[in-house]
C-alpha positions in Angstrom: 18.7 -11.1 3.1 22.3 -11.7 4.4 23.2 -12.7 0.9 21.9 -9.4 -0.6 23.7 -7.4 2.1 26.9 -9.2 1.3 26.5 -8.5 -2.4 25.8 -4.8 -1.7 28.9 -4.5 0.5 31.2 -6.5 -1.8 29.8 -5.6 -5.3 28.2 -2.1 -5.0 28.2 -1.8 -8.8 25.4 -4.4 -8.8 23.0 -2.2 -6.9 21.5 -0.7 -10.0 21.6 -3.8 -12.2 18.4 -4.5 -14.0 16.9 -7.7 -15.3 17.5 -8.0 -19.0 15.3 -11.0 -19.7 12.0 -10.2 -21.4 9.8 -11.5 -18.5 11.3 -9.3 -15.7 13.0 -6.7 -17.9 13.9 -3.5 -16.0 13.2 -4.9 -12.5 15.9 -3.9 -9.9 16.7 -4.8 -6.3 14.7 -1.8 -5.2 11.6 -3.1 -6.9 12.2 -6.5 -5.2 12.7 -4.9 -1.8 9.4 -3.1 -2.2 7.5 -6.3 -3.3 9.0 -8.2 -0.4 7.9 -5.3 1.9 11.4 -5.1 3.3 11.9 -1.5 4.4 15.3 -2.3 5.9 16.5 -3.6 2.6 15.1 -0.6 0.8 16.9 1.7 3.1 20.2 -0.2 2.7 19.9 -0.1 -1.1 19.1 3.7 -1.1 21.9 4.5 1.3 24.3 2.5 -0.9 23.3 4.6 -3.9 20.5 2.7 -5.6 18.7 4.8 -8.2 15.0 5.0 -7.3 14.0 6.7 -10.5 16.0 5.2 -13.4 14.7 1.7 -13.9 11.3 0.9 -15.2 10.1 -2.7 -14.8 8.7 -3.2 -18.3 8.9 -7.0 -18.6 6.0 -9.1 -19.7 5.3 -10.2 -16.1 4.5 -6.6 -15.2 1.9 -5.9 -17.9 -1.8 -5.8 -17.4 -3.5 -9.2 -17.5 -5.3 -8.3 -20.8 -1.8 -7.7 -22.3 -0.5 -11.1 -21.1 1.0 -9.9 -17.9 0.8 -11.4 -14.4 0.7 -8.4 -12.1 0.5 -4.7 -13.0 2.2 -2.4 -10.5 3.2 0.4 -12.9 6.9 0.5 -13.6 8.9 2.6 -11.1 9.7 1.7 -7.5 7.3 4.4 -6.4 4.6 2.9 -8.6 5.2 -0.5 -7.0 5.1 0.9 -3.4 1.8 2.7 -4.2 0.1 -0.3 -5.8 1.1 -2.5 -2.9 -0.3 0.0 -0.4 3.0 0.6 1.4 2.6 4.1 2.8 5.9 4.1 4.8 7.8 3.1 1.6 6.0 5.8 -0.4 6.9 8.4 2.1 10.5 7.2 2.2 10.9 7.1 -1.6 9.4 10.6 -2.0 11.7 12.0 0.8 14.6 10.5 -1.2 13.7 12.1 -4.5 11.3 9.6 -6.2 9.5 11.3 -9.1 5.8 11.6 -8.3 5.1 12.5 -11.9 6.7 9.5 -13.7 4.3 7.7 -16.0 4.4 4.1 -17.1 4.0 2.6 -20.6 0.2 2.9 -20.2 0.5 6.6 -19.5 -0.4 6.1 -15.8 1.2 8.0 -12.9 0.8 7.3 -9.2 -2.6 9.1 -9.1 -3.9 7.1 -12.1 -2.7 3.9 -10.3 -4.7 4.9 -7.2 -7.8 5.3 -9.3 -7.1 2.0 -11.1 -6.7 0.1 -7.8 -9.3 2.2 -5.8 -6.6 3.3 -3.3 -8.4 6.3 -1.8 -6.1 6.6 1.3 -3.0 6.4 -0.9 -4.4 9.0 -3.2 -4.9 11.3 -0.1 -1.4 10.6 1.1 0.1 11.3 -2.3 -2.0 14.5 -2.7 -0.9 15.7 0.7 2.8 14.9 0.1 2.7 16.3 -3.4 1.1 19.7 -2.8 3.9 21.4 -4.7 2.4 19.8 -7.8 -0.8 20.8 -9.6 -2.3 17.3 -9.2 -5.2 17.8 -11.6 -2.9 19.1 -14.3 -0.4 16.3 -13.6 -3.0 13.6 -14.1 -4.4 15.4 -17.2 -1.1 16.3 -18.9 1.1 13.3 -18.1 -1.5 11.0 -19.6 -1.2 12.9 -22.9 2.5 12.0 -23.1 1.8 8.3 -23.5 -1.2 6.2 -24.3 -4.3 7.5 -22.4 -5.3 5.9 -19.1 -8.4 3.8 -19.7 -9.6 4.5 -16.2 -9.5 8.3 -16.5 -10.4 8.7 -20.1 
C-alpha cells in the first residue's frame, strides 16, 4: 500500500493508467482497490483524480466462465463493488459520480448483476440510492443497447 501511495504522490499521471494486456485489459487501480476491499486506497485514488467511470475491465480474465473467463464482475468499478457486495464502496462511488446506468459487454448494468448474483440487499440499496432513475426502464432499455442479459430475457 505504501508503494501505491508513493506512486500516486510522485506520478499522478499513472492514476488512470489501464492494463493493456489482453488478460486484464481495462483494469485500473480503482478496480484493484475495490477487489482488495481497500476503502482507504479507493478514497486516496478518487481524491487524487482517478476516473471512476472511464475504464471498463474487458480483459479475458473478467469474462464469464462459459466465455473462458475467470471471474465476472461486470466492467466498471461500480460493477465490481456491487458484485463483491461492498455497500460502503457502492455508496462512495455513487456519491462521487459513478454512473449507475453503465452496461458491460453483456448488456448488464448493476441491477442485472444483482439478479445474476442474487444480491437482494444490494438491489434494494441501489434502488433506494437511484430513485432518480426509472429503474424498470433502465433495466429494460439498457439491455437493448448491447447483447441481451440472459438472466432477464
